[in-house]
């Protein structure tokens, strides 16, 4: 297996609006990030992934870009960004940027031109269709509710927007559009960025004709994802992007790909296909969703998680590479989701970190994960800022007859704003995030959960993450070893073994709040040599037979 820097790295995602505000306007900014780079260096981070900071009217928190070559006023200036890049590189870290090219903002100059007339030179940069019988061109539903089509008065037809109506989809069938995207990517890479995280990149190829989606229940609009996820030209487009741009730089690439499975991921990440290095897949993020999707809550069955993770670990081994994550800007806080954010917050946060960082792949830490930040419960729907939350609430409660309390419980559990409350730096007003009024309320538990307290406590979640990152740099088996699941049917224990060059690593985690007995299966040969890490005080218990405390994690190295 080829050894590379991006396999050996640990990535930290910054959501800039919520990270650190330097000027008191209540919005995190680039100078605020610079102020905290030494904190990230202390943690041991190799790569910073910066969520979008481009010029944007901010309809979808910066994922609606109006100018790919400029910085959003809220975040600072291009000079600020250049200083950020320099400060990151000075500390021996790298920076990857978000690449959002499935859609632009409707305020982008391309779209402003395209909507004027049917013969405008930029018309074909977007996807337009005539209406049918006074309705939209097809029955596709927007990700943010309602139709995926918006009527344009000036030209008397509709444009496609899989997301917000202010996020028109770009037409990747147009070679001129693709060349403009590649030109922009080169511009950023020439400025010194170290790679891209590509937003919903598997949506860029649509099935010709854009047919209606099956609609057995006769709903007004339904998901058309089967016609734009992994479309017919997606691999062609990514190979072209690689040939024209990525192959000329030593960069890291990860493609966000809702709906991707292992077999499709093998194509995207195969070392010989020259597309991407990693994908973000969501299979394990959907295991606590019922048949009606994200907001339909159900408890996690640990056996489902084992089956999913194992499929990806084994499926991509020696073929491609896994990304490893449990949190990001679109997901609730994992300690509230798969752990215990009250009595066992510290123990379960450490256990979940152990489980993830000992797998094969590149680990991603989302801001606040390393101090055990939790989900938030705002009582008033008006306190939520996320367009997805607001649209869902309006559709289900205001316009429908859904129960307010039940919908709010779904928001408390799964809402994206759980990840977007301001970073909790200290126990001062607004958690030290800003001297002004924050753009979204701070989680009230900041007086107890904050970075200042965590960095001062040698037994904190923060310092446990530091240890995990250091171990990764000291032991190649953590990066490159293969994976073997043990006890697949156990409902509370997730345990696995890594193998590499004659060494073995045994990882044992208890996903429950009850003590549980663990014994190695008879057929497993493992001779422990040292205990690398554990989230409870060390003892000399042999890993062959022991009792795990609530949310306990142990890692042994042996042969």
XYZ file of C-alpha atoms in Angstrom:
559
model
C 0.000 0.000 0.000
C 1.371 3.402 -0.986
C 2.172 5.679 1.953
C 1.059 9.294 1.568
C 0.726 12.382 3.787
C -3.038 12.564 3.437
C -3.498 9.012 4.697
C -1.395 9.796 7.751
C -3.074 13.140 8.505
C -5.801 14.094 10.958
C -8.195 16.743 9.635
C -10.035 19.397 11.642
C -13.137 20.973 10.143
C -13.765 24.650 10.870
C -17.231 26.087 10.349
C -16.039 29.709 10.310
C -19.324 31.412 11.196
C -19.325 29.627 14.552
C -15.623 29.236 15.369
C -14.228 32.520 16.724
C -15.311 36.151 16.226
C -12.479 38.700 16.268
C -14.433 41.936 15.741
C -17.527 41.619 17.936
C -20.150 41.481 15.191
C -21.361 38.081 16.427
C -20.082 36.181 13.383
C -16.929 34.079 13.371
C -14.303 35.259 10.910
C -10.908 34.541 9.368
C -8.884 36.719 11.797
C -10.674 34.810 14.566
C -9.422 31.522 13.117
C -5.861 32.869 13.005
C -6.125 33.685 16.712
C -6.805 30.012 17.488
C -4.283 28.240 15.244
C -1.962 27.493 18.163
C -4.874 25.693 19.864
C -5.189 23.439 16.809
C -1.440 22.939 16.658
C -1.471 21.870 20.321
C -4.210 19.356 19.519
C -1.941 17.868 16.856
C -3.935 18.694 13.738
C -2.279 18.198 10.328
C -4.929 19.571 7.976
C -7.611 22.221 8.412
C -10.739 21.924 6.279
C -12.362 25.322 6.004
C -16.080 25.365 5.219
C -17.016 27.970 2.566
C -15.719 31.498 3.075
C -16.430 32.720 -0.468
C -18.589 35.711 -1.344
C -22.191 34.685 -0.686
C -25.608 36.164 0.170
C -25.644 33.422 2.821
C -28.974 31.795 2.054
C -27.484 28.405 2.976
C -24.626 29.372 5.287
C -22.144 30.072 2.507
C -22.926 27.064 0.322
C -24.543 29.514 -2.119
C -21.540 31.196 -3.728
C -21.891 34.442 -5.681
C -18.152 34.897 -6.408
C -15.676 32.029 -6.277
C -12.741 34.457 -6.358
C -13.627 36.603 -3.349
C -14.234 36.328 0.408
C -17.569 36.907 2.169
C -17.610 40.288 3.904
C -18.720 38.634 7.163
C -15.473 36.645 7.246
C -12.942 39.288 6.239
C -10.889 40.029 3.140
C -8.701 38.133 0.689
C -5.715 39.606 2.540
C -7.045 38.016 5.745
C -7.380 34.692 3.954
C -3.845 34.900 2.548
C -2.507 35.594 6.042
C -4.483 32.590 7.344
C -2.908 30.329 4.725
C 0.556 31.638 5.551
C 0.026 31.170 9.312
C -1.263 27.617 8.769
C 1.736 26.697 6.599
C 4.154 28.356 9.032
C 2.896 25.965 11.719
C 3.443 22.946 9.469
C -0.268 22.391 8.836
C -2.179 22.307 5.557
C -5.446 23.876 4.360
C -8.185 22.357 2.226
C -11.072 24.464 0.956
C -14.671 23.622 0.173
C -15.408 23.267 -3.534
C -19.107 23.948 -4.168
C -19.752 23.429 -7.880
C -22.990 21.460 -8.137
C -24.696 24.846 -7.857
C -23.938 28.528 -7.463
C -25.871 31.356 -5.873
C -28.628 32.944 -7.947
C -26.689 36.164 -7.312
C -23.631 34.870 -9.168
C -22.911 36.880 -12.297
C -23.335 33.744 -14.419
C -26.923 33.318 -13.259
C -27.685 37.020 -13.346
C -26.822 36.860 -17.056
C -28.432 33.466 -17.691
C -31.875 34.489 -16.444
C -32.095 37.560 -18.728
C -32.837 35.801 -22.020
C -32.734 32.432 -23.731
C -29.920 33.506 -26.042
C -27.612 34.869 -23.338
C -24.050 33.435 -23.538
C -24.363 32.146 -19.948
C -27.783 30.600 -20.456
C -26.384 27.083 -20.790
C -24.395 27.344 -17.559
C -27.627 26.314 -15.786
C -30.415 23.764 -16.311
C -33.631 25.171 -17.818
C -36.871 23.475 -18.857
C -40.309 24.515 -20.058
C -43.243 23.927 -17.731
C -45.789 21.170 -18.417
C -49.518 22.020 -18.271
C -48.876 25.072 -16.133
C -46.740 23.137 -13.632
C -43.075 22.458 -13.050
C -41.083 20.400 -15.607
C -41.086 17.339 -13.327
C -42.102 16.229 -9.836
C -38.701 16.454 -8.159
C -38.598 17.718 -4.590
C -35.995 20.167 -3.308
C -33.781 18.957 -0.470
C -35.116 21.926 1.498
C -38.814 21.118 0.776
C -41.120 22.161 -2.068
C -40.419 21.869 -5.785
C -36.879 21.608 -7.149
C -37.898 24.064 -9.895
C -38.324 27.837 -9.812
C -40.134 29.898 -12.450
C -38.198 32.675 -14.180
C -40.493 35.495 -15.303
C -38.126 36.978 -17.891
C -37.805 33.804 -19.976
C -41.090 32.063 -19.088
C -39.495 28.791 -18.001
C -37.991 27.066 -14.962
C -34.499 26.449 -13.593
C -33.481 23.429 -11.512
C -32.386 23.807 -7.889
C -31.863 20.577 -5.965
C -31.293 22.720 -2.883
C -32.637 26.227 -2.160
C -34.225 28.263 -4.955
C -31.267 30.593 -4.448
C -28.928 27.720 -5.391
C -29.503 26.992 -9.098
C -27.784 23.828 -10.336
C -24.876 24.271 -12.724
C -25.035 22.474 -16.069
C -21.989 20.204 -16.191
C -22.971 19.037 -19.672
C -21.627 22.398 -20.871
C -17.848 22.147 -21.519
C -17.420 25.906 -21.139
C -18.851 25.728 -17.621
C -16.476 22.889 -16.763
C -13.479 24.855 -18.016
C -14.490 27.848 -15.903
C -14.688 25.568 -12.838
C -11.244 24.100 -13.572
C -9.806 27.578 -14.055
C -11.140 28.583 -10.640
C -9.723 25.447 -8.974
C -6.276 26.138 -10.448
C -6.458 29.729 -9.190
C -6.912 28.560 -5.590
C -4.313 25.785 -5.877
C -1.806 28.249 -7.298
C -2.456 30.430 -4.241
C -1.272 27.516 -2.144
C -4.308 25.545 -0.916
C -3.609 21.885 -0.266
C -6.784 20.329 -1.624
C -10.565 20.362 -1.723
C -13.546 18.905 0.042
C -16.117 18.723 -2.759
C -19.714 19.478 -1.813
C -22.315 16.948 -3.128
C -19.956 16.297 -6.038
C -21.809 13.115 -7.064
C -24.829 15.268 -8.054
C -23.150 17.055 -10.979
C -24.248 14.580 -13.681
C -27.999 14.364 -14.313
C -29.866 11.710 -16.308
C -30.821 13.175 -19.714
C -34.483 14.131 -19.969
C -34.839 14.676 -16.206
C -37.823 12.290 -15.948
C -40.487 12.277 -13.244
C -39.613 10.201 -10.198
C -41.891 7.291 -9.197
C -44.681 8.613 -6.994
C -46.881 5.752 -5.761
C -48.502 7.891 -3.044
C -49.381 10.781 -5.328
C -47.412 13.356 -3.338
C -46.950 16.861 -4.800
C -43.165 16.425 -5.016
C -40.844 13.459 -4.428
C -37.114 12.846 -4.400
C -35.561 12.673 -7.852
C -32.201 11.553 -6.485
C -32.091 8.412 -8.614
C -31.706 10.750 -11.597
C -28.858 12.896 -10.270
C -26.860 10.794 -7.805
C -23.983 9.069 -9.638
C -25.328 10.221 -13.017
C -24.187 8.750 -16.334
C -21.199 11.077 -16.848
C -20.015 11.514 -13.247
C -16.845 9.420 -13.607
C -16.031 11.060 -16.914
C -16.334 14.509 -15.324
C -14.167 13.609 -12.327
C -11.498 11.992 -14.473
C -11.454 15.101 -16.646
C -11.134 17.275 -13.516
C -8.242 15.125 -12.342
C -6.481 15.254 -15.698
C -6.950 19.006 -16.144
C -6.326 20.109 -12.558
C -5.716 17.726 -9.659
C -2.980 15.571 -11.193
C -0.744 18.640 -11.457
C -0.666 19.294 -7.694
C 0.159 17.317 -4.544
C -3.273 17.686 -2.991
C -5.871 15.972 -0.842
C -9.374 15.398 -2.231
C -12.534 14.137 -0.558
C -15.916 14.113 -2.262
C -19.130 14.449 -0.275
C -21.426 11.826 -1.808
C -24.893 11.262 -0.339
C -26.212 7.859 -1.336
C -22.868 6.334 -2.313
C -22.339 2.636 -1.583
C -19.102 0.679 -1.322
C -19.148 -0.588 -4.889
C -19.604 2.912 -6.300
C -16.990 4.283 -3.876
C -14.459 1.790 -5.233
C -14.789 3.503 -8.614
C -14.453 7.004 -7.168
C -11.392 6.194 -5.012
C -9.606 3.391 -6.885
C -5.917 4.199 -7.062
C -5.801 3.498 -10.795
C -8.907 5.429 -11.882
C -7.593 8.934 -11.166
C -10.724 10.471 -9.692
C -10.720 11.240 -5.943
C -8.813 9.968 -2.904
C -11.727 9.631 -0.475
C -15.484 10.031 -0.309
C -17.719 11.155 2.523
C -20.418 8.505 2.703
C -23.511 8.715 4.894
C -24.492 5.104 5.416
C -23.524 5.097 9.112
C -25.177 8.520 9.551
C -28.548 7.115 8.452
C -28.676 4.137 10.818
C -30.759 5.997 13.407
C -33.327 7.142 10.832
C -36.618 5.373 10.238
C -38.240 4.593 6.866
C -39.472 8.177 6.508
C -35.995 9.670 6.507
C -33.821 11.860 8.679
C -36.538 13.276 10.934
C -38.052 9.829 11.606
C -36.146 8.886 14.750
C -35.125 5.401 15.803
C -32.433 4.165 18.213
C -29.111 2.947 16.844
C -28.678 -0.827 16.706
C -24.940 -1.343 17.256
C -24.984 -4.429 15.039
C -26.054 -2.220 12.130
C -23.117 0.107 12.790
C -20.689 -2.825 12.853
C -22.062 -4.209 9.624
C -21.812 -0.824 7.884
C -18.351 0.162 9.113
C -16.976 -3.316 8.401
C -18.323 -3.272 4.869
C -16.474 -0.015 4.174
C -13.288 -1.020 5.995
C -12.993 -4.286 4.092
C -14.446 -3.036 0.811
C -11.965 -0.212 0.242
C -8.896 -1.908 1.728
C -6.038 -1.901 -0.832
C -8.391 -0.385 -3.425
C -9.223 3.121 -2.238
C -9.234 4.963 1.091
C -11.824 5.682 3.776
C -12.706 8.972 5.376
C -13.547 8.562 9.065
C -16.026 10.881 10.737
C -18.874 10.977 13.242
C -19.495 14.742 13.245
C -19.646 17.582 10.726
C -21.535 20.822 10.102
C -24.589 18.896 8.838
C -24.775 16.289 11.610
C -25.839 16.434 15.270
C -23.216 16.129 17.991
C -22.108 12.510 18.232
C -21.791 12.460 22.037
C -25.520 13.261 22.175
C -26.322 10.914 19.298
C -24.371 7.693 19.886
C -22.979 8.431 23.353
C -24.362 9.749 26.638
C -24.199 13.540 26.949
C -25.069 13.655 30.651
C -23.570 11.306 33.254
C -21.111 9.656 30.843
C -20.356 12.572 28.524
C -16.582 12.426 29.003
C -16.339 8.627 28.936
C -18.577 8.183 25.893
C -16.868 11.004 23.953
C -13.507 9.317 24.523
C -14.922 5.903 23.629
C -16.376 7.164 20.340
C -13.079 8.867 19.491
C -11.183 5.629 20.167
C -13.551 3.597 18.030
C -13.136 6.015 15.104
C -9.443 6.916 15.230
C -8.303 3.302 15.389
C -10.017 2.426 12.094
C -8.243 2.505 8.728
C -8.747 5.829 6.968
C -8.217 9.555 7.487
C -9.966 10.843 10.639
C -11.923 14.110 10.577
C -12.598 16.060 13.776
C -15.377 18.661 13.734
C -14.898 21.793 15.819
C -16.003 21.216 19.403
C -15.933 17.431 19.096
C -12.565 17.430 20.876
C -14.096 19.062 23.980
C -17.324 17.042 23.935
C -19.775 19.729 22.829
C -23.390 18.507 22.872
C -26.678 19.026 21.062
C -28.710 22.090 22.051
C -32.414 22.384 22.930
C -33.813 25.766 21.877
C -37.456 25.971 22.930
C -38.467 28.527 20.277
C -38.291 27.565 16.605
C -37.262 31.177 15.912
C -33.950 30.505 17.679
C -33.010 28.070 14.909
C -31.284 29.599 11.882
C -30.925 26.616 9.542
C -32.989 26.775 6.334
C -33.590 22.995 6.435
C -34.984 23.133 9.980
C -37.186 26.155 9.299
C -38.601 24.762 6.046
C -39.297 21.358 7.615
C -41.070 22.939 10.599
C -43.159 25.158 8.327
C -44.152 22.235 6.104
C -44.995 19.837 8.948
C -46.405 22.088 11.693
C -47.485 25.426 10.195
C -48.901 24.045 6.934
C -49.534 20.469 8.071
C -50.999 18.943 11.198
C -47.874 17.467 12.779
C -47.439 17.716 16.535
C -45.186 20.625 17.554
C -43.498 18.749 20.406
C -42.778 15.710 18.258
C -41.262 17.814 15.474
C -39.168 19.748 17.987
C -37.864 16.458 19.400
C -36.673 15.541 15.896
C -34.957 18.922 15.622
C -33.306 18.488 19.016
C -32.003 15.106 17.889
C -31.086 15.634 14.238
C -31.110 19.374 13.420
C -28.027 20.809 11.702
C -27.892 23.764 14.110
C -26.755 21.320 16.812
C -23.345 21.495 15.126
C -23.488 25.214 14.418
C -23.856 26.766 17.868
C -20.765 28.871 18.677
C -17.579 27.156 19.753
C -17.300 27.188 23.540
C -13.913 28.759 24.320
C -14.381 29.649 27.991
C -17.008 30.280 30.696
C -17.300 34.010 29.973
C -20.305 35.640 28.287
C -21.208 34.002 24.950
C -18.597 31.314 25.744
C -15.804 33.675 24.686
C -16.913 33.310 21.062
C -17.789 37.013 20.626
C -18.043 40.278 22.520
C -21.222 41.034 20.568
C -24.522 39.210 20.054
C -23.850 35.805 18.448
C -25.580 35.040 15.121
C -27.052 31.939 16.771
C -27.435 31.354 20.498
C -24.709 29.637 22.482
C -25.425 26.283 24.110
C -26.142 27.132 27.787
C -23.802 24.382 29.004
C -20.733 26.410 27.960
C -19.950 27.264 31.597
C -19.072 23.611 32.151
C -18.013 22.536 28.646
C -15.343 24.791 27.157
C -11.836 24.694 25.698
C -10.189 26.645 28.494
C -11.368 24.113 31.050
C -10.531 21.176 28.784
C -6.971 22.226 27.994
C -6.265 22.791 31.706
C -7.454 19.300 32.686
C -4.962 16.538 31.774
C -7.780 13.937 31.869
C -10.072 15.888 29.524
C -11.524 14.811 26.205
C -9.183 17.318 24.511
C -6.046 15.676 25.849
C -7.425 12.237 25.035
C -7.774 13.340 21.393
C -4.171 14.597 21.559
C -3.071 11.132 22.670
C -5.002 9.439 19.866
C -3.415 11.732 17.281
C 0.075 11.138 18.724
C -0.434 7.365 18.694
C -1.386 7.555 15.023
C 1.934 9.234 14.262
C 3.907 6.677 16.315
C 2.287 3.426 15.131
C 1.947 2.755 11.376
C -0.474 -0.096 12.133
C -3.120 2.495 13.086
C -2.880 4.061 9.624
C -2.127 1.125 7.373
C -3.247 -2.056 9.154
C -6.140 -4.112 7.815
C -9.354 -4.694 9.786
C -11.035 -7.736 11.303
C -14.353 -7.483 13.167
C -14.887 -9.740 16.186
C -18.143 -10.445 18.081
C -20.324 -9.194 15.194
C -23.611 -10.045 16.925
C -22.855 -8.514 20.329
C -25.386 -5.773 21.068
C -23.140 -3.649 23.273
C -19.482 -4.328 22.431
C -17.787 -3.162 19.232
C -14.379 -4.846 19.011
C -11.975 -5.292 16.125
C -8.370 -6.238 15.367
C -5.926 -4.491 13.038
C -3.047 -6.425 11.386
C 0.151 -4.950 9.933
C 3.638 -6.350 9.331
C 3.420 -8.981 12.075
C 1.797 -6.677 14.620
C -1.780 -6.653 15.894
C -3.949 -3.992 17.486
C -6.997 -4.968 19.549
C -9.672 -2.285 19.957
C -12.506 -2.925 22.461
C -15.350 -0.457 23.039
C -18.514 -0.609 25.137
C -21.326 1.390 23.500
C -23.637 1.053 26.521
C -24.139 2.514 29.982
C -24.138 -0.930 31.616
C -20.979 -2.876 32.536
C -20.426 -5.791 30.202
C -18.154 -8.836 30.165
C -15.741 -9.266 27.271
C -13.892 -12.398 26.212
C -11.856 -12.939 23.087
C -13.345 -15.668 20.887
C -11.347 -18.903 21.093
C -10.341 -18.749 17.449
C -8.735 -15.310 17.869
C -5.013 -15.409 18.552
C -3.789 -12.282 20.308
C -0.884 -11.910 22.710
C -0.946 -8.445 24.342
C 2.321 -6.549 24.755
C 1.170 -3.109 25.842
C -2.004 -1.167 26.506
C -1.809 1.869 24.209
C -4.743 3.872 25.501
C -7.962 3.608 27.479
C -10.563 6.048 28.735
C -10.535 4.720 32.314
C -7.561 4.505 34.670
C -5.157 1.780 33.635
C -5.309 -1.670 35.135
C -3.611 -4.960 34.336
C -6.690 -6.875 33.178
C -5.849 -9.284 30.394
C -7.828 -8.484 27.240
C -8.784 -12.136 26.877
C -11.376 -11.748 29.630
C -12.418 -8.547 31.389
C -15.412 -6.469 32.487
C -15.856 -3.211 30.589
C -17.202 -0.238 32.485
C -19.934 1.982 30.928
C -18.661 3.420 27.635
C -15.189 2.035 28.261
C -12.609 1.823 25.480
C -9.316 -0.069 25.481
C -6.612 -0.481 22.845
C -3.887 -3.145 23.151
C -0.910 -3.680 20.906
C 0.385 -7.223 20.570
C 1.115 -10.049 18.210
